[in-house]
């Protein structure tokens, strides 16, 4: 006979971490340890009835969809303990995502200031065989979560140099900085330049690689204060594509949007800003760019949430006039 667990806490952790049975449960363990219950001859509580459905569905929604999804048992479980593989993964609201994530982090003894990350699945297809190329960008979140980065600015005119220094650039100079960069004497995170110096900076392309200034990344332009502020205090994101043939035409973005101890309103604003920034890389006439959104923190499961409220809307004809 297997030895009883030392306390109910360990039993809950064991059930939640069990991946072999693929069981999702909301059962709460008794307050007293299992060993005490066995000594007293008290049986563990259990139910002989099922609970109401977890997600309530209106009659109108029930009539519009088929009886059940393909290769599944039903749309929603009728109990709070069920096999995940037999039911579709339905999205939930952001408020419920935050609530379950904080509860899971508490059960795993995680710190309250752990990072919160979102994963966005992208539809990279355009007309015919064209696709959206992988991209890298930065966005200024309403509630910043990182420390300012070190920015190097290539500028020669006096006005541009003054603007860069007032904006908080770490290093400002002209072509004389090329030799120091090649010798690894300068320490910086991102590089910004004016357009007329790009032909002379081609010798640094192999050395800087992803740090090399490009117009698509908003690191080449005449508005130096905007670029310095964007890359020093902004949150960087990158879109990658899948190499699997079944995932052809799809991409994904994994980016940190805040900490778990932030309020729900702050996290919601950061998510809204990030999704709208990613959607700018595909015209709205080709359909929604983000098709699925998930969220998780370190040590917590992934939670799928509704992405439709955050997608940008195509302007109407009346607004264009």
Coordinates of N, CA and C in Angstrom, one line a residue, residues 79-264:
X79 N -18.6 18.6 -16.1 CA -18.1 18.4 -14.8 C -16.8 19.2 -14.6
X80 N -16.3 19.4 -13.4 CA -15.1 20.1 -13.2 C -13.9 19.3 -13.2
X81 N -14.0 18.0 -13.5 CA -12.8 17.1 -13.6 C -13.1 16.3 -14.9
X82 N -12.2 16.5 -15.9 CA -12.4 15.9 -17.2 C -11.1 15.7 -17.9
X83 N -11.1 14.9 -19.0 CA -9.9 14.7 -19.9 C -9.8 15.9 -20.9
X84 N -8.7 16.5 -20.9 CA -8.5 17.7 -21.8 C -8.6 17.3 -23.3
X85 N -8.1 16.1 -23.6 CA -8.0 15.8 -25.0 C -9.4 15.5 -25.6
X86 N -10.4 15.4 -24.8 CA -11.8 15.1 -25.3 C -12.6 16.4 -25.6
X87 N -12.1 17.5 -25.2 CA -12.8 18.8 -25.4 C -11.9 19.8 -26.0
X88 N -12.5 20.7 -26.8 CA -11.7 21.8 -27.4 C -11.2 22.8 -26.4
X89 N -10.1 23.5 -26.8 CA -9.5 24.4 -25.9 C -10.1 25.8 -26.2
X90 N -11.1 26.1 -25.4 CA -11.9 27.4 -25.6 C -11.2 28.5 -24.9
X91 N -11.3 29.7 -25.6 CA -10.7 30.9 -24.9 C -11.5 31.4 -23.8
X92 N -10.9 32.1 -22.9 CA -11.6 32.7 -21.7 C -11.3 34.2 -21.7
X93 N -11.9 34.9 -20.8 CA -11.7 36.4 -20.7 C -10.4 36.6 -20.0
X94 N -9.9 37.9 -20.2 CA -8.6 38.3 -19.7 C -8.6 38.3 -18.1
X95 N -9.8 38.7 -17.6 CA -9.9 38.8 -16.1 C -9.7 37.4 -15.5
X96 N -10.3 36.4 -16.2 CA -10.2 35.0 -15.7 C -8.8 34.5 -15.9
X97 N -8.1 34.9 -17.0 CA -6.7 34.5 -17.2 C -5.8 35.0 -16.1
X98 N -6.0 36.3 -15.7 CA -5.1 36.8 -14.7 C -5.4 36.2 -13.3
X99 N -6.7 35.9 -13.1 CA -7.0 35.2 -11.8 C -6.5 33.8 -11.7
X100 N -6.6 33.0 -12.7 CA -6.1 31.7 -12.7 C -4.5 31.6 -12.7
X101 N -3.9 32.6 -13.4 CA -2.5 32.7 -13.4 C -1.9 33.0 -12.1
X102 N -2.5 33.9 -11.4 CA -2.0 34.3 -10.0 C -2.2 33.1 -9.1
X103 N -3.3 32.4 -9.2 CA -3.6 31.3 -8.4 C -2.6 30.1 -8.6
X104 N -2.3 29.9 -9.9 CA -1.3 28.9 -10.2 C 0.1 29.2 -9.7
X105 N 0.5 30.5 -9.9 CA 1.8 31.0 -9.4 C 1.9 30.8 -7.9
X106 N 0.8 31.1 -7.2 CA 0.8 30.9 -5.7 C 0.9 29.4 -5.3
X107 N 0.3 28.5 -6.1 CA 0.5 27.1 -5.8 C 1.9 26.6 -6.0
X108 N 2.6 27.2 -7.0 CA 3.9 26.8 -7.3 C 5.0 27.6 -6.5
X109 N 4.5 28.4 -5.6 CA 5.4 29.2 -4.7 C 6.3 30.1 -5.6
X110 N 5.7 30.8 -6.6 CA 6.5 31.7 -7.4 C 6.4 33.1 -6.8
X111 N 7.3 34.0 -7.1 CA 7.3 35.3 -6.7 C 6.2 36.1 -7.4
X112 N 5.6 37.1 -6.7 CA 4.5 37.9 -7.4 C 5.0 38.7 -8.5
X113 N 6.3 39.0 -8.7 CA 6.7 39.9 -9.8 C 7.3 39.1 -11.0
X114 N 6.9 37.9 -11.2 CA 7.4 37.2 -12.4 C 6.8 37.8 -13.7
X115 N 7.6 37.5 -14.8 CA 7.2 38.1 -16.1 C 5.9 37.4 -16.6
X116 N 5.1 38.2 -17.3 CA 4.0 37.6 -18.0 C 4.2 37.8 -19.5
X117 N 4.1 36.7 -20.3 CA 4.4 36.6 -21.7 C 3.2 36.2 -22.5
X118 N 3.0 36.8 -23.6 CA 1.9 36.4 -24.5 C 2.5 35.8 -25.8
X119 N 1.8 34.9 -26.4 CA 2.2 34.2 -27.6 C 1.0 34.5 -28.6
X120 N 1.4 35.1 -29.8 CA 0.4 35.4 -30.8 C 0.7 34.6 -32.0
X121 N -0.3 33.9 -32.6 CA -0.2 33.2 -33.8 C -0.7 34.0 -34.9
X122 N 0.2 34.1 -36.0 CA -0.1 35.1 -37.1 C -0.4 34.3 -38.4
X123 N -1.2 35.0 -39.2 CA -1.6 34.5 -40.5 C -0.8 35.3 -41.5
X124 N 0.4 34.8 -42.0 CA 1.3 35.5 -42.8 C 0.9 35.6 -44.3
X125 N -0.1 34.9 -44.7 CA -0.5 34.8 -46.1 C -1.0 36.2 -46.6
X126 N -0.6 36.5 -47.9 CA -1.1 37.6 -48.6 C -1.8 37.1 -49.9
X127 N -1.9 38.0 -50.9 CA -2.5 37.5 -52.1 C -1.6 36.6 -52.9
X128 N -2.2 35.6 -53.5 CA -1.5 34.5 -54.3 C -0.4 33.8 -53.4
X129 N 0.8 33.9 -53.8 CA 1.9 33.2 -53.0 C 2.7 34.1 -52.2
X130 N 2.3 35.3 -52.1 CA 3.1 36.3 -51.3 C 2.8 36.1 -49.8
X131 N 3.8 36.4 -49.0 CA 3.6 36.3 -47.5 C 4.3 37.5 -46.8
X132 N 3.9 37.7 -45.6 CA 4.5 38.7 -44.8 C 5.9 38.2 -44.3
X133 N 6.9 39.0 -44.6 CA 8.3 38.6 -44.2 C 8.5 38.7 -42.7
X134 N 9.3 37.9 -42.1 CA 9.6 38.0 -40.6 C 10.1 39.4 -40.3
X135 N 9.7 40.0 -39.2 CA 10.0 41.4 -38.9 C 10.4 41.5 -37.4
X136 N 11.1 42.6 -37.2 CA 11.5 42.9 -35.8 C 11.1 44.4 -35.6
X137 N 10.5 44.7 -34.4 CA 10.0 46.0 -34.1 C 10.1 46.3 -32.7
X138 N 9.7 47.5 -32.3 CA 9.6 48.0 -30.9 C 8.4 48.9 -30.7
X139 N 7.8 48.8 -29.6 CA 6.6 49.6 -29.3 C 6.8 50.2 -27.9
X140 N 6.3 51.4 -27.7 CA 6.3 52.1 -26.4 C 5.1 51.7 -25.6
X141 N 5.2 50.8 -24.7 CA 4.0 50.3 -23.9 C 3.5 51.4 -23.0
X142 N 2.2 51.5 -22.7 CA 1.7 52.5 -21.8 C 2.3 52.4 -20.4
X143 N 2.7 51.2 -20.0 CA 3.3 50.9 -18.6 C 4.6 50.2 -18.9
X144 N 5.7 50.9 -18.9 CA 7.0 50.3 -19.2 C 7.4 49.3 -18.1
X145 N 8.2 48.3 -18.6 CA 8.5 47.2 -17.7 C 10.0 46.9 -17.7
X146 N 10.8 47.6 -18.5 CA 12.3 47.4 -18.6 C 13.0 48.7 -18.3
X147 N 14.3 48.6 -18.0 CA 15.1 49.8 -17.8 C 15.5 50.3 -19.1
X148 N 15.8 51.6 -19.2 CA 16.3 52.2 -20.5 C 17.5 51.6 -21.1
X149 N 17.5 51.4 -22.4 CA 18.6 50.8 -23.1 C 19.7 51.8 -23.5
X150 N 20.9 51.4 -23.8 CA 21.9 52.2 -24.3 C 21.8 52.3 -25.8
X151 N 21.7 53.6 -26.3 CA 21.5 53.9 -27.7 C 22.7 54.6 -28.3
X152 N 23.2 54.1 -29.5 CA 24.2 54.8 -30.2 C 23.6 55.5 -31.4
X153 N 23.9 56.7 -31.6 CA 23.4 57.5 -32.7 C 24.5 58.0 -33.7
X154 N 24.3 57.7 -35.0 CA 25.2 58.2 -36.0 C 24.6 59.4 -36.6
X155 N 25.3 60.6 -36.3 CA 24.8 61.9 -36.8 C 26.0 62.8 -36.9
X156 N 26.0 63.7 -37.9 CA 27.1 64.6 -38.1 C 26.7 66.0 -38.0
X157 N 25.5 66.4 -38.4 CA 25.0 67.8 -38.3 C 24.8 68.2 -36.8
X158 N 25.1 69.4 -36.5 CA 25.0 69.9 -35.1 C 23.6 69.8 -34.6
X159 N 22.6 70.1 -35.4 CA 21.2 70.0 -34.8 C 20.8 68.5 -34.5
X160 N 21.2 67.6 -35.3 CA 20.9 66.2 -35.0 C 21.7 65.7 -33.7
X161 N 22.9 66.2 -33.6 CA 23.7 65.8 -32.4 C 23.1 66.3 -31.1
X162 N 22.6 67.6 -31.2 CA 22.0 68.1 -30.0 C 20.7 67.4 -29.6
X163 N 19.9 67.1 -30.7 CA 18.7 66.4 -30.4 C 18.9 65.0 -29.8
X164 N 20.0 64.3 -30.3 CA 20.3 63.0 -29.8 C 20.7 63.1 -28.3
X165 N 21.5 64.1 -28.0 CA 22.0 64.2 -26.6 C 20.9 64.6 -25.6
X166 N 19.9 65.5 -26.1 CA 18.8 65.8 -25.3 C 17.8 64.7 -25.1
X167 N 17.8 63.8 -26.0 CA 16.8 62.6 -25.9 C 17.4 61.5 -25.0
X168 N 18.6 61.6 -24.7 CA 19.2 60.6 -23.7 C 20.0 59.5 -24.4
X169 N 20.6 59.8 -25.6 CA 21.4 58.8 -26.3 C 22.7 58.6 -25.5
X170 N 23.2 57.4 -25.5 CA 24.4 57.1 -24.7 C 25.6 57.5 -25.5
X171 N 25.7 57.3 -26.8 CA 26.8 57.6 -27.6 C 26.4 58.3 -28.8
X172 N 27.0 59.4 -29.2 CA 26.6 60.2 -30.4 C 27.9 60.5 -31.1
X173 N 27.9 60.3 -32.4 CA 29.1 60.6 -33.2 C 28.9 60.3 -34.7
X174 N 30.0 60.5 -35.4 CA 29.9 60.3 -36.9 C 30.6 59.0 -37.3
X175 N 31.3 59.1 -38.5 CA 32.0 58.0 -39.0 C 33.2 57.6 -38.2
X176 N 33.7 58.5 -37.3 CA 34.9 58.1 -36.5 C 34.6 57.0 -35.5
X177 N 33.3 56.7 -35.3 CA 32.9 55.6 -34.4 C 33.1 54.2 -35.0
X178 N 33.3 54.2 -36.3 CA 33.3 52.9 -37.0 C 34.5 52.0 -36.5
X179 N 35.6 52.6 -36.4 CA 36.8 51.9 -36.0 C 36.7 51.4 -34.6
X180 N 36.1 52.2 -33.7 CA 35.9 51.8 -32.3 C 34.9 50.7 -32.2
X181 N 33.9 50.6 -33.0 CA 32.9 49.5 -33.0 C 33.6 48.2 -33.5
X182 N 34.4 48.3 -34.5 CA 35.1 47.1 -35.0 C 36.1 46.6 -34.0
X183 N 36.6 47.4 -33.1 CA 37.5 47.0 -32.1 C 36.8 46.6 -30.8
X184 N 35.5 46.6 -30.7 CA 34.7 46.3 -29.6 C 35.0 47.2 -28.4
X185 N 35.2 48.5 -28.6 CA 35.5 49.4 -27.6 C 34.2 50.1 -27.1
X186 N 33.1 50.0 -27.8 CA 31.8 50.7 -27.4 C 30.8 49.6 -27.0
X187 N 30.1 50.0 -25.9 CA 29.0 49.1 -25.4 C 27.7 49.8 -25.6
X188 N 26.8 49.2 -26.4 CA 25.5 49.8 -26.6 C 24.5 48.6 -27.0
X189 N 23.2 48.9 -26.9 CA 22.2 47.9 -27.1 C 21.6 48.0 -28.5
X190 N 21.3 49.3 -29.0 CA 20.7 49.5 -30.3 C 21.5 50.7 -31.0
X191 N 21.4 50.7 -32.3 CA 22.1 51.6 -33.1 C 21.0 52.4 -34.0
X192 N 21.1 53.7 -34.0 CA 20.2 54.6 -34.8 C 21.1 55.5 -35.7
X193 N 20.6 55.8 -36.9 CA 21.4 56.6 -37.8 C 20.5 57.4 -38.7
X194 N 21.1 58.5 -39.2 CA 20.4 59.3 -40.2 C 20.5 58.7 -41.6
X195 N 19.7 58.9 -42.6 CA 19.7 58.2 -43.8 C 21.0 58.4 -44.7
X196 N 21.6 59.6 -44.6 CA 22.7 59.9 -45.5 C 24.0 59.2 -45.1
X197 N 24.0 58.6 -43.9 CA 25.2 57.9 -43.4 C 25.2 56.4 -43.6
X198 N 24.1 55.9 -44.1 CA 23.9 54.4 -44.2 C 24.9 53.9 -45.3
X199 N 25.1 54.5 -46.4 CA 26.1 53.9 -47.4 C 27.5 53.7 -46.8
X200 N 27.9 54.7 -45.9 CA 29.2 54.6 -45.3 C 29.3 53.6 -44.1
X201 N 28.2 53.1 -43.7 CA 28.1 52.2 -42.5 C 28.0 50.7 -43.0
X202 N 28.1 50.5 -44.3 CA 28.0 49.1 -44.7 C 29.1 48.2 -44.2
X203 N 30.2 48.7 -43.9 CA 31.3 47.9 -43.4 C 31.0 47.3 -42.0
X204 N 30.0 47.9 -41.3 CA 29.6 47.4 -40.0 C 28.4 46.4 -40.1
X205 N 28.0 46.1 -41.3 CA 26.8 45.2 -41.4 C 27.1 43.8 -40.8
X206 N 28.2 43.3 -41.1 CA 28.6 41.9 -40.6 C 28.9 42.0 -39.1
X207 N 29.4 43.1 -38.6 CA 29.7 43.2 -37.2 C 28.5 43.4 -36.3
X208 N 27.6 44.3 -36.8 CA 26.4 44.6 -36.0 C 25.3 43.6 -36.1
X209 N 25.2 43.0 -37.3 CA 24.1 42.0 -37.7 C 22.8 42.6 -37.4
X210 N 22.0 42.1 -36.4 CA 20.7 42.6 -36.1 C 20.6 44.0 -35.6
X211 N 21.7 44.5 -35.0 CA 21.8 45.9 -34.5 C 22.0 46.9 -35.6
X212 N 22.3 46.5 -36.9 CA 22.6 47.4 -38.0 C 21.3 48.2 -38.3
X213 N 21.4 49.5 -38.4 CA 20.2 50.3 -38.7 C 19.5 50.0 -40.0
X214 N 18.1 49.9 -39.9 CA 17.3 49.6 -41.0 C 16.0 50.4 -40.9
X215 N 15.5 50.8 -42.1 CA 14.3 51.6 -42.1 C 13.1 50.9 -41.6
X216 N 13.1 49.5 -41.9 CA 11.9 48.7 -41.5 C 11.8 48.6 -40.0
X217 N 12.9 48.7 -39.3 CA 12.9 48.6 -37.8 C 12.8 50.0 -37.1
X218 N 12.6 51.0 -37.9 CA 12.5 52.4 -37.3 C 13.8 52.8 -36.6
X219 N 14.9 52.4 -37.2 CA 16.2 52.8 -36.7 C 16.9 53.7 -37.7
X220 N 16.3 54.1 -38.8 CA 16.9 55.0 -39.8 C 15.8 56.1 -40.0
X221 N 16.2 57.3 -39.9 CA 15.2 58.4 -40.1 C 15.8 59.7 -39.6
X222 N 15.0 60.8 -39.8 CA 15.4 62.1 -39.4 C 14.9 62.5 -38.0
X223 N 13.8 61.8 -37.5 CA 13.3 62.1 -36.2 C 14.0 61.3 -35.2
X224 N 15.2 61.9 -34.8 CA 16.1 61.2 -33.9 C 15.5 61.1 -32.5
X225 N 14.8 62.1 -31.9 CA 14.2 62.0 -30.6 C 13.2 60.8 -30.5
X226 N 12.4 60.7 -31.6 CA 11.4 59.6 -31.6 C 12.1 58.2 -31.6
X227 N 13.1 58.0 -32.4 CA 13.8 56.7 -32.5 C 14.5 56.4 -31.2
X228 N 15.2 57.4 -30.6 CA 15.9 57.2 -29.4 C 14.9 56.8 -28.2
X229 N 13.8 57.5 -28.1 CA 12.8 57.2 -27.1 C 12.2 55.8 -27.3
X230 N 11.9 55.5 -28.6 CA 11.3 54.2 -29.0 C 12.2 53.0 -28.6
X231 N 13.4 53.1 -28.9 CA 14.3 51.9 -28.6 C 15.0 51.9 -27.2
X232 N 15.0 53.0 -26.6 CA 15.5 53.1 -25.2 C 14.5 52.6 -24.2
X233 N 13.2 53.0 -24.4 CA 12.2 52.7 -23.4 C 11.1 51.7 -24.0
X234 N 11.2 51.4 -25.2 CA 10.2 50.5 -25.9 C 10.5 49.1 -25.6
X235 N 9.5 48.2 -25.9 CA 9.6 46.8 -25.8 C 9.8 46.2 -27.2
X236 N 10.8 45.4 -27.3 CA 11.2 44.8 -28.6 C 10.4 43.5 -28.8
X237 N 9.9 43.3 -30.1 CA 9.2 42.1 -30.4 C 9.7 41.6 -31.8
X238 N 9.6 40.3 -32.1 CA 10.0 39.8 -33.4 C 9.0 38.7 -33.8
X239 N 8.8 38.6 -35.1 CA 7.9 37.6 -35.7 C 8.7 36.6 -36.4
X240 N 8.5 35.3 -36.1 CA 9.2 34.2 -36.8 C 8.2 33.3 -37.5
X241 N 8.7 32.5 -38.4 CA 7.8 31.6 -39.2 C 8.2 30.2 -38.7
X242 N 7.2 29.3 -39.0 CA 7.4 27.9 -38.7 C 8.1 27.2 -39.8
X243 N 9.0 26.2 -39.5 CA 9.6 25.4 -40.6 C 8.9 24.2 -41.0
X244 N 7.8 23.8 -40.2 CA 7.1 22.6 -40.5 C 6.2 22.8 -41.7
X245 N 6.1 21.9 -42.7 CA 5.2 22.1 -43.8 C 3.8 22.3 -43.5
X246 N 3.3 21.7 -42.4 CA 1.9 21.9 -42.1 C 1.6 23.3 -41.5
X247 N 2.6 24.0 -41.1 CA 2.5 25.3 -40.6 C 2.9 26.4 -41.6
X248 N 2.8 26.0 -42.9 CA 3.2 27.0 -43.9 C 2.3 28.2 -43.9
X249 N 2.9 29.4 -44.0 CA 2.0 30.6 -44.0 C 1.6 31.1 -42.7
X250 N 2.2 30.5 -41.6 CA 1.9 30.9 -40.2 C 3.1 31.4 -39.5
X251 N 3.0 32.3 -38.6 CA 4.1 32.8 -37.8 C 3.7 32.9 -36.4
X252 N 4.6 33.4 -35.5 CA 4.3 33.6 -34.1 C 5.1 34.7 -33.6
X253 N 4.7 35.3 -32.5 CA 5.4 36.3 -31.8 C 5.2 36.0 -30.3
X254 N 6.4 35.9 -29.6 CA 6.4 35.7 -28.2 C 7.1 36.9 -27.5
X255 N 6.4 37.6 -26.7 CA 6.9 38.8 -26.1 C 6.4 39.0 -24.7
X256 N 7.2 39.6 -23.9 CA 6.9 39.9 -22.5 C 6.1 41.2 -22.5
X257 N 5.0 41.3 -21.7 CA 4.2 42.5 -21.7 C 4.0 43.0 -20.3
X258 N 4.6 42.4 -19.3 CA 4.4 43.0 -17.9 C 4.8 42.0 -16.9
X259 N 4.5 42.3 -15.6 CA 4.7 41.5 -14.5 C 3.4 41.1 -13.8
X260 N 3.4 40.0 -13.1 CA 2.2 39.4 -12.6 C 1.6 40.3 -11.5
X261 N 2.5 41.1 -10.8 CA 2.0 42.0 -9.7 C 1.4 43.3 -10.2
X262 N 1.4 43.5 -11.5 CA 0.8 44.7 -12.1 C -0.8 44.5 -12.1
X263 N -1.5 45.6 -12.1 CA -3.0 45.5 -12.1 C -3.5 45.0 -13.4
X264 N -4.7 44.5 -13.4 CA -5.4 44.0 -14.6 C -5.5 45.0 -15.7

